[in-house]
Amino acid sequence: MKFQKFKQYSVIPGFGLTLGFTVAYLSLLVLIPLSMLFIKASALTWPEFFEIFSSPRTLAAFRLSLGASLTAAALNAVFGLLVAWVLVRYEFPGKKIVDALVDLPFALPTAVAGICLTAIYSQNGIIGKYLYAWGIQSAYSPLGITIALTFIGLPFVVRTVEPVLQDLEKELEEAAYSLGANSWQTFRKVIFPVIVPSLLTGSAMAFARALGEYGSVVFIAGNRPLKTEIVPLLIMTKLEQYEYAGATAIAAVTLVISFILLFGINFLHAWTHRHQTI
Amino acid sequence: MTNPTTSTAKLCTTRLTEPAWVRRVFIVIALAFLAFFLLLPVLTVLLSGLNKGFGFYFKVMAEKDAWAAIKLTLLAAAISVPLNVLFGLASAWAITKFDFWGKKALLTLIDLPFTVSPVISGLIFILLFGAQGAFGPWLREHDLKIIFAVPGIVLATLFVTFPFVARELIPLMQAQGTEEENAAVVLGANGWQTFFKVTLPNIKWGLLYGVILCNARAMGEFGAVSVVSGHIRGLTNTIPLHVEILYNEYQFTAAFAVASLLMLLALATLAVKSWVERQAKIAGSVEFAPKGH
């Protein structure tokens, strides 16, 4: 056969209807609106583009967003792994409730997360008052932003590492022990290499989410240009000042970064599953 | 009498877990971390909302603007959840029941809205329908308003909740394969009969799961809706936007009171979600994979 057929034969009906609806709905709601962003961004000339991205305010926003998101992702990698470990391997009272509560950042509207984290970590807050007494400014600072981003990314690492820990073959650990390895050696040389891909996937997802996060950060950030202004907020500010060109250019670059991350996550995901099947 | 195999098995498992003090330290650190990051926010919202007593709490809820915000949020969810359920079912049917060229690419495209920042999700609709947007002049000529009006809010909500149902159904239906549908069709069932009598009972828990997550996001979306709303009190404010306005006006107790509604929604979502997970486990068919939202 010279041509590969577009669709393999099947007795099940409804292909045209469902695929047609899927593609039409996807195009109208997602593809056309998203491509608008790139059409508008490509209308900018290179000097204009360069001017937007060489401004100290834009650079500061990108530096802050990337730095805080990276810190939050790293924190989530450490604590997320610990939480997943404890939830999979140990028994303790209230485990089911704790397990359900881990998904709270997914279910809680970001604005609510934002105002309650601000209330907790501001100067009069229940934790903030101790931190401020030690001279640590935990709200309206990069630290506050990192706290909010850590909250938002928390479930990603836990939920990607959990199934891999669950599927871990007991025999591997048994073999390591019977060959004389202690717990730490077994963890480092046997368990850790197996969970690395999922740990990276989870952290990358948390990082990607943190880069675009708006609602939970905007309250605790303080939003001072050059100091505590994250990229999504900069886009918002430019929109409110009717600087559509600037907003569009920054949004387009952010979107490209997100796409690269999505690509990387898909690649990591494939890698995780390859390891699982071996 | 003790069975020798079980006692060796027991010996192995005790040997295999870490020493008791390590276990205890790990559990304490993990729980302390979760208490700080999850439990404390829950308690803060609920307690701060009731700061001035139940009377004040209900007064805030009964306010005209709060009521309008609740109604708009329900409307946005009532439109976007069914549409995205329809899309989720259609796309999962097309992708899992047939083999066709470009399937992988289609899957990636369906995931796109998850990776787009909420602010950008709002921005793209401004670029399309705003005053300076592609359809701006045409809309003005026909006296239609999308941005800073209810349709814009519905569109933004539709966009951010777009993949939820599809992402639950596709892996599930993929795992179930096509044998049962093939059998039904060969035995003479038509497409709708096959779907309602064979497929739907198999995917009901996964579908419900997707609907719950989709609804939680639809009611709670802040960033995207904030960009297109224009914050007109009583007209284009959803519950999360109403919380923001109250908070920025330093009406903290009122803000937390309204926020507690959303917190209760989130807790109810988590409760129903773990209930569905358990039902699915009992039904024995579903393995839920975590999703990035």
XYZ file of C-alpha atoms in Angstrom:
571
model
C 0.000 0.000 0.000
C 1.304 3.380 -0.942
C -0.694 5.558 1.433
C -1.154 4.959 5.081
C -4.847 5.350 5.694
C -5.917 8.291 7.871
C -8.040 6.009 10.001
C -7.965 2.267 10.624
C -11.216 0.436 9.986
C -13.492 -0.099 12.985
C -17.060 -1.353 13.436
C -17.724 1.195 16.183
C -19.716 4.158 14.861
C -19.397 7.835 15.680
C -15.871 8.615 14.523
C -16.814 11.521 12.280
C -19.194 13.069 14.773
C -16.929 12.876 17.822
C -13.677 13.800 16.090
C -15.402 16.601 14.211
C -16.832 18.050 17.402
C -13.511 17.617 19.218
C -11.496 19.414 16.571
C -14.067 22.178 16.085
C -14.436 22.859 19.818
C -10.673 22.708 20.369
C -10.022 25.115 17.506
C -12.681 27.632 18.489
C -11.952 27.711 22.185
C -8.218 27.048 22.420
C -6.265 27.123 19.167
C -7.682 30.261 17.553
C -7.536 32.355 20.760
C -3.992 31.170 21.529
C -2.786 31.821 17.994
C -4.140 35.375 18.334
C -1.424 35.956 20.912
C 1.316 34.992 18.493
C -0.260 36.922 15.609
C -0.351 40.064 17.742
C 3.140 39.449 19.081
C 4.559 38.957 15.586
C 3.197 42.375 14.594
C 5.852 43.881 16.854
C 9.162 44.880 15.291
C 12.442 43.577 16.684
C 13.463 46.946 18.187
C 10.089 47.159 19.961
C 10.493 43.634 21.214
C 14.023 44.360 22.374
C 12.903 47.514 24.147
C 10.263 45.644 26.128
C 12.672 42.910 27.146
C 15.622 45.118 27.966
C 13.637 47.237 30.396
C 14.829 46.672 33.968
C 11.252 46.100 35.111
C 10.662 43.196 32.703
C 14.031 41.655 33.489
C 13.449 41.949 37.230
C 10.017 40.325 36.895
C 11.444 37.384 34.930
C 14.347 36.981 37.351
C 11.974 36.980 40.330
C 9.432 34.626 38.721
C 12.072 32.118 37.641
C 13.979 32.295 40.932
C 10.943 31.980 43.207
C 9.404 29.216 41.084
C 12.661 27.283 41.088
C 13.051 27.616 44.865
C 9.444 26.543 45.403
C 9.885 23.564 43.066
C 13.041 22.511 44.934
C 11.277 22.802 48.310
C 8.404 20.752 46.920
C 10.803 18.123 45.599
C 12.242 17.577 49.096
C 9.051 17.801 51.146
C 6.870 16.236 48.463
C 9.109 13.180 48.391
C 9.003 12.979 52.179
C 5.203 13.276 52.264
C 4.788 10.657 49.515
C 7.228 8.369 51.344
C 5.356 8.677 54.635
C 1.945 8.223 52.966
C 2.980 5.115 51.028
C 5.199 3.287 53.505
C 4.000 4.113 57.009
C 0.768 3.774 58.922
C -0.440 6.450 61.294
C -3.789 7.669 62.617
C -5.620 10.100 60.337
C -3.682 9.001 57.269
C -6.749 8.997 55.017
C -7.633 12.581 55.897
C -4.037 13.713 55.406
C -3.995 11.954 52.053
C -7.165 13.716 50.916
C -5.934 17.076 52.223
C -2.785 16.929 50.071
C -4.931 17.867 47.066
C -6.233 21.017 48.748
C -4.070 23.367 46.625
C -5.690 21.833 43.510
C -9.200 22.290 44.839
C -8.879 25.612 46.643
C -9.518 28.739 44.560
C -6.240 30.621 44.275
C -7.685 33.883 45.581
C -8.641 32.181 48.841
C -5.169 30.668 49.131
C -3.744 34.130 48.504
C -5.647 35.977 51.190
C -5.202 33.318 53.849
C -1.464 32.914 53.258
C -1.156 36.690 53.487
C -3.117 36.680 56.740
C -0.878 33.960 58.167
C 2.499 35.391 57.117
C 1.922 39.150 57.424
C 3.237 41.112 60.389
C 0.236 40.368 62.610
C -0.268 36.871 61.300
C -0.102 33.731 63.349
C 3.303 32.734 61.915
C 4.292 36.117 60.546
C 4.508 37.723 63.974
C 7.274 35.322 65.023
C 9.130 35.626 61.735
C 8.917 39.414 61.790
C 10.188 39.394 65.395
C 13.306 37.649 64.086
C 13.603 40.230 61.340
C 12.335 37.942 58.585
C 9.876 39.705 56.306
C 7.606 36.837 55.349
C 4.950 38.794 53.433
C 5.264 41.377 50.660
C 8.716 39.977 49.853
C 10.297 37.338 47.583
C 10.028 34.973 50.566
C 6.251 35.499 50.645
C 6.041 34.787 46.922
C 8.035 31.586 47.406
C 5.714 30.499 50.235
C 2.649 30.951 48.006
C 4.275 29.106 45.106
C 5.288 26.244 47.408
C 1.679 25.928 48.552
C 0.389 25.870 44.965
C 2.921 23.243 43.790
C 2.690 20.934 46.788
C 0.457 18.171 45.339
C 2.396 17.758 42.077
C 5.456 15.997 43.509
C 3.452 13.961 46.030
C 1.001 12.708 43.428
C 3.618 11.834 40.786
C 6.036 10.098 43.172
C 3.337 8.188 45.111
C 2.381 5.634 42.412
C 6.046 4.909 41.640
C 6.805 4.289 45.327
C 3.747 2.051 45.497
C 4.883 -0.034 42.539
C 8.406 -0.380 43.863
C 9.427 -4.005 43.824
C 9.984 -5.315 47.308
C 12.400 -7.905 45.903
C 14.891 -5.223 44.921
C 15.023 -3.908 48.462
C 15.179 -7.407 49.882
C 18.069 -8.232 47.598
C 19.907 -5.077 48.673
C 19.385 -5.897 52.358
C 20.390 -9.507 51.998
C 23.559 -8.397 50.239
C 24.374 -6.358 53.329
C 23.262 -2.834 52.444
C 21.847 -0.676 55.217
C 18.666 1.429 54.906
C 20.454 4.533 53.666
C 22.476 2.636 51.071
C 19.354 0.833 49.889
C 17.536 4.129 49.544
C 20.369 5.886 47.741
C 21.400 3.127 45.368
C 18.202 1.116 44.855
C 15.108 3.178 45.553
C 16.216 6.685 44.627
C 17.302 5.899 41.031
C 13.850 4.417 40.359
C 11.941 7.446 41.644
C 14.189 10.127 40.112
C 12.217 10.455 36.840
C 8.905 10.892 38.668
C 10.501 13.289 41.140
C 11.779 15.390 38.242
C 8.407 15.230 36.460
C 6.571 16.367 39.578
C 9.023 19.184 40.243
C 8.861 20.339 36.633
C 5.052 20.407 36.827
C 5.218 22.405 40.054
C 7.712 24.774 38.419
C 5.537 25.256 35.332
C 2.486 25.923 37.456
C 4.418 28.378 39.652
C 5.648 30.391 36.667
C 2.120 31.211 35.564
C 0.505 31.442 38.991
C -1.358 34.645 39.701
C -4.164 34.462 42.274
C -2.317 33.057 45.249
C 0.725 35.299 44.737
C -0.838 38.653 44.027
C -2.010 39.241 47.609
C 1.169 38.201 49.407
C 3.613 39.689 46.887
C 3.152 43.366 47.609
C 3.555 43.995 43.878
C 6.270 46.638 43.921
C 7.886 47.038 40.471
C 11.496 45.818 40.334
C 11.175 44.214 43.778
C 8.165 41.941 44.169
C 6.453 42.022 40.785
C 6.117 38.606 39.131
C 5.631 38.104 35.384
C 1.864 37.356 35.387
C 1.338 40.487 37.459
C 3.436 42.549 35.061
C 1.223 41.334 32.199
C -1.847 42.308 34.227
C -0.458 45.770 35.021
C 0.388 46.421 31.380
C -3.128 45.358 30.392
C -4.678 47.714 32.891
C -2.584 50.548 31.466
C -3.687 49.580 27.933
C -0.098 48.688 26.943
C -1.319 45.806 24.823
C 1.926 45.447 22.866
C 3.997 45.004 26.012
C 1.504 42.622 27.599
C 1.316 40.550 24.421
C 5.083 40.318 23.969
C 5.706 39.246 27.570
C 2.794 36.801 27.435
C 4.097 35.255 24.209
C 7.541 34.668 25.706
C 6.017 33.217 28.893
C 3.852 30.930 26.792
C 6.856 29.692 24.816
C 8.634 28.888 28.105
C 5.510 26.981 29.241
C 5.420 25.006 25.983
C 9.071 24.051 26.357
C 8.333 22.890 29.901
C 5.297 20.906 28.696
C 7.495 19.246 26.108
C 10.092 18.430 28.770
C 7.434 17.059 31.132
C 6.031 14.810 28.392
C 9.540 13.567 27.712
C 10.147 12.900 31.420
C 6.803 11.159 31.640
C 7.765 8.805 28.821
C 11.064 8.188 30.598
C 9.275 7.364 33.872
C 7.117 4.805 32.161
C 10.012 3.234 30.345
C 11.716 2.704 33.694
C 8.571 1.265 35.192
C 8.204 -1.408 32.558
C 11.791 -2.642 32.861
C 0.336 -22.867 65.937
C 2.277 -20.403 63.837
C 2.763 -20.841 60.190
C 6.493 -20.669 59.406
C 5.998 -18.849 56.095
C 3.967 -16.011 57.622
C 6.439 -15.531 60.424
C 9.347 -15.246 58.000
C 7.266 -12.853 55.916
C 6.651 -10.788 59.019
C 10.346 -10.826 59.828
C 11.137 -9.608 56.340
C 8.713 -6.699 56.427
C 9.927 -5.501 59.825
C 13.488 -5.756 58.600
C 12.536 -3.876 55.456
C 11.094 -0.759 57.013
C 13.379 1.838 58.462
C 14.205 1.890 62.206
C 11.311 3.061 64.382
C 12.905 6.402 65.276
C 13.510 7.223 61.597
C 9.902 6.432 60.809
C 8.692 8.623 63.636
C 10.928 11.540 62.638
C 9.778 11.302 58.999
C 6.114 11.219 59.972
C 6.517 14.186 62.319
C 8.369 16.310 59.746
C 5.884 15.455 56.985
C 2.874 16.164 59.157
C 4.378 19.407 60.480
C 5.006 20.575 56.923
C 1.429 19.722 55.904
C 0.005 21.314 59.032
C 1.782 24.576 58.256
C 0.921 24.621 54.583
C -2.518 23.000 54.467
C -4.247 22.802 57.832
C -3.368 26.304 58.970
C -4.855 27.971 55.856
C -8.080 25.960 56.214
C -8.479 26.973 59.856
C -7.507 30.580 59.145
C -10.207 31.034 56.517
C -12.952 29.375 58.530
C -12.099 31.120 61.825
C -11.396 34.559 60.346
C -14.705 34.394 58.508
C -16.542 33.874 61.783
C -14.533 36.577 63.574
C -17.545 38.788 64.111
C -20.032 36.011 64.775
C -22.658 34.215 62.756
C -24.912 37.256 62.491
C -22.260 39.202 60.591
C -21.424 36.125 58.544
C -24.959 35.761 57.232
C -25.295 39.507 56.723
C -22.283 39.427 54.393
C -23.773 36.527 52.466
C -27.146 38.210 52.121
C -25.667 41.380 50.636
C -26.856 42.200 47.148
C -23.369 42.138 45.578
C -22.417 38.876 47.267
C -25.626 37.315 46.032
C -25.020 38.548 42.490
C -21.497 37.113 42.620
C -22.804 33.742 43.778
C -25.370 33.696 40.983
C -22.805 34.597 38.321
C -20.405 31.910 39.573
C -23.163 29.305 39.436
C -24.118 30.450 35.933
C -20.521 30.244 34.658
C -20.143 26.750 36.110
C -23.572 25.672 34.816
C -22.534 26.576 31.264
C -18.911 25.479 31.242
C -19.153 22.150 33.071
C -21.762 20.541 30.736
C -20.003 21.834 27.608
C -16.673 20.467 28.773
C -18.298 17.168 29.735
C -19.659 16.934 26.202
C -16.209 17.727 24.817
C -14.568 15.262 27.207
C -16.884 12.448 26.123
C -16.557 13.219 22.419
C -12.788 13.539 22.457
C -12.315 10.435 24.600
C -14.589 8.445 22.263
C -12.723 9.599 19.166
C -9.274 9.099 20.667
C -9.748 5.804 22.488
C -12.145 3.906 20.214
C -10.372 4.614 16.925
C -6.890 4.613 15.484
C -6.123 7.607 13.364
C -3.277 9.742 12.231
C -2.304 12.665 14.496
C -3.684 11.240 17.725
C -0.605 12.115 19.815
C -0.655 15.708 18.597
C -4.353 15.988 19.428
C -3.664 14.726 22.958
C -0.977 17.349 23.484
C -3.253 20.102 22.187
C -6.021 19.089 24.593
C -3.544 19.518 27.463
C -2.553 23.028 26.403
C -4.858 25.071 28.661
C -3.238 23.434 31.722
C 0.098 24.995 30.828
C -1.198 28.457 30.034
C -0.976 31.012 32.830
C -4.441 32.168 33.996
C -3.561 35.748 33.131
C -2.692 34.737 29.563
C -5.929 32.724 29.347
C -7.798 35.971 29.940
C -5.516 38.040 27.737
C -6.139 35.970 24.607
C -9.878 36.708 24.798
C -9.156 40.410 25.169
C -7.000 40.201 22.030
C -9.944 38.580 20.233
C -12.965 40.437 21.546
C -11.633 43.532 23.347
C -12.096 47.080 22.032
C -8.775 46.861 20.159
C -9.183 43.158 19.453
C -9.673 41.340 16.178
C -13.472 41.302 16.488
C -13.675 44.490 18.570
C -14.996 46.837 15.880
C -17.486 44.258 14.575
C -18.845 43.654 18.095
C -19.197 47.380 18.697
C -21.108 47.815 15.437
C -23.551 45.125 16.447
C -23.765 46.428 19.993
C -22.482 43.202 21.509
C -20.283 43.036 24.568
C -18.097 40.080 25.448
C -15.184 41.537 27.391
C -16.105 43.167 30.714
C -19.402 41.287 30.487
C -20.819 37.872 31.331
C -19.911 36.138 28.011
C -16.225 36.939 28.586
C -16.351 35.372 32.022
C -17.989 32.251 30.614
C -15.391 32.026 27.820
C -12.459 32.378 30.227
C -13.980 29.756 32.530
C -14.553 27.411 29.586
C -10.920 27.810 28.546
C -9.346 27.089 31.936
C -11.598 24.096 32.647
C -11.320 22.753 29.102
C -9.113 19.638 29.656
C -10.425 18.384 33.016
C -13.022 15.817 31.911
C -11.108 14.719 28.828
C -7.925 14.114 30.830
C -9.777 11.818 33.247
C -11.676 9.894 30.589
C -8.970 9.319 27.981
C -6.550 7.187 30.075
C -9.484 5.334 31.617
C -11.144 4.466 28.292
C -7.752 3.661 26.795
C -7.200 1.077 29.526
C -10.657 -0.422 28.986
C -10.063 -1.027 25.294
C -12.738 -1.545 22.635
C -13.757 -5.204 23.024
C -17.046 -4.504 24.799
C -18.098 -1.826 22.293
C -17.128 -4.080 19.394
C -19.237 -6.878 20.837
C -22.211 -4.565 21.346
C -22.074 -3.273 17.772
C -21.649 -6.753 16.309
C -24.694 -7.880 18.303
C -26.711 -5.136 16.651
C -26.613 -2.160 19.004
C -26.418 1.263 17.412
C -23.924 3.926 18.458
C -26.074 5.601 21.123
C -27.143 2.271 22.628
C -23.501 1.187 22.774
C -22.522 4.426 24.467
C -25.337 4.545 27.035
C -25.531 0.843 27.869
C -21.912 -0.284 27.553
C -19.474 2.607 27.745
C -21.180 4.949 30.198
C -21.566 2.392 33.020
C -17.875 1.576 32.664
C -16.691 5.165 32.911
C -19.186 6.628 35.372
C -16.716 7.042 38.263
C -14.047 8.567 36.078
C -16.618 10.901 34.567
C -17.891 11.965 37.981
C -14.307 12.550 39.100
C -13.658 14.785 36.105
C -16.902 16.695 36.662
C -16.018 17.404 40.307
C -12.560 18.754 39.464
C -13.911 20.720 36.505
C -16.611 22.273 38.671
C -14.189 23.206 41.460
C -11.963 25.017 39.005
C -14.917 26.652 37.209
C -16.243 28.111 40.456
C -12.856 29.074 41.810
C -11.032 30.507 38.797
C -9.540 33.875 39.604
C -6.767 35.042 37.259
C -8.386 34.476 33.871
C -11.771 35.747 34.994
C -10.175 38.751 36.642
C -8.613 39.857 33.336
C -11.886 39.791 31.370
C -14.312 40.810 34.095
C -13.764 44.540 34.478
C -14.832 44.152 38.129
C -18.248 45.737 37.818
C -19.926 45.181 41.161
C -23.168 43.297 41.006
C -22.704 42.596 37.294
C -19.411 40.910 36.402
C -18.088 39.776 39.767
C -17.741 36.103 40.554
C -17.256 34.867 44.117
C -13.425 34.907 43.957
C -13.482 38.438 42.521
C -15.895 39.542 45.224
C -13.451 38.195 47.814
C -10.682 40.260 46.232
C -12.752 43.450 46.259
C -13.732 43.030 49.908
C -10.122 42.279 50.836
C -8.774 45.305 48.993
C -11.355 47.465 50.784
C -9.924 46.215 54.105
C -13.186 44.429 54.929
C -11.163 41.429 56.052
C -13.823 39.587 58.026
C -16.296 39.935 55.169
C -13.657 38.779 52.657
C -12.894 35.700 54.738
C -16.593 35.017 55.253
C -17.163 34.890 51.491
C -13.871 32.992 51.059
C -15.108 30.401 53.550
C -17.829 29.504 51.026
C -15.099 28.629 48.515
C -13.129 26.815 51.207
C -16.194 24.685 51.983
C -16.562 24.011 48.262
C -12.914 22.886 48.143
C -13.294 20.628 51.189
C -16.498 19.142 49.767
C -14.667 18.576 46.481
C -11.894 16.707 48.288
C -14.387 14.626 50.264
C -16.412 13.615 47.192
C -13.179 13.007 45.291
C -11.810 10.524 47.809
C -15.247 8.894 48.028
C -15.271 8.443 44.242
C -11.722 7.061 44.371
C -12.837 4.467 46.899
C -15.963 3.548 44.886
C -13.830 3.161 41.782
C -11.407 0.953 43.662
C -14.305 -1.213 44.823
C -15.612 -1.366 41.266
C -12.086 -2.486 40.500
C -11.738 -0.874 37.139
C -10.188 2.502 37.640
C -6.708 3.566 38.445
C -6.638 7.307 38.939
C -3.512 9.025 37.827
C -2.673 12.425 39.280
C -3.161 15.324 36.983
C -1.491 18.661 36.747
C -4.041 21.403 36.883
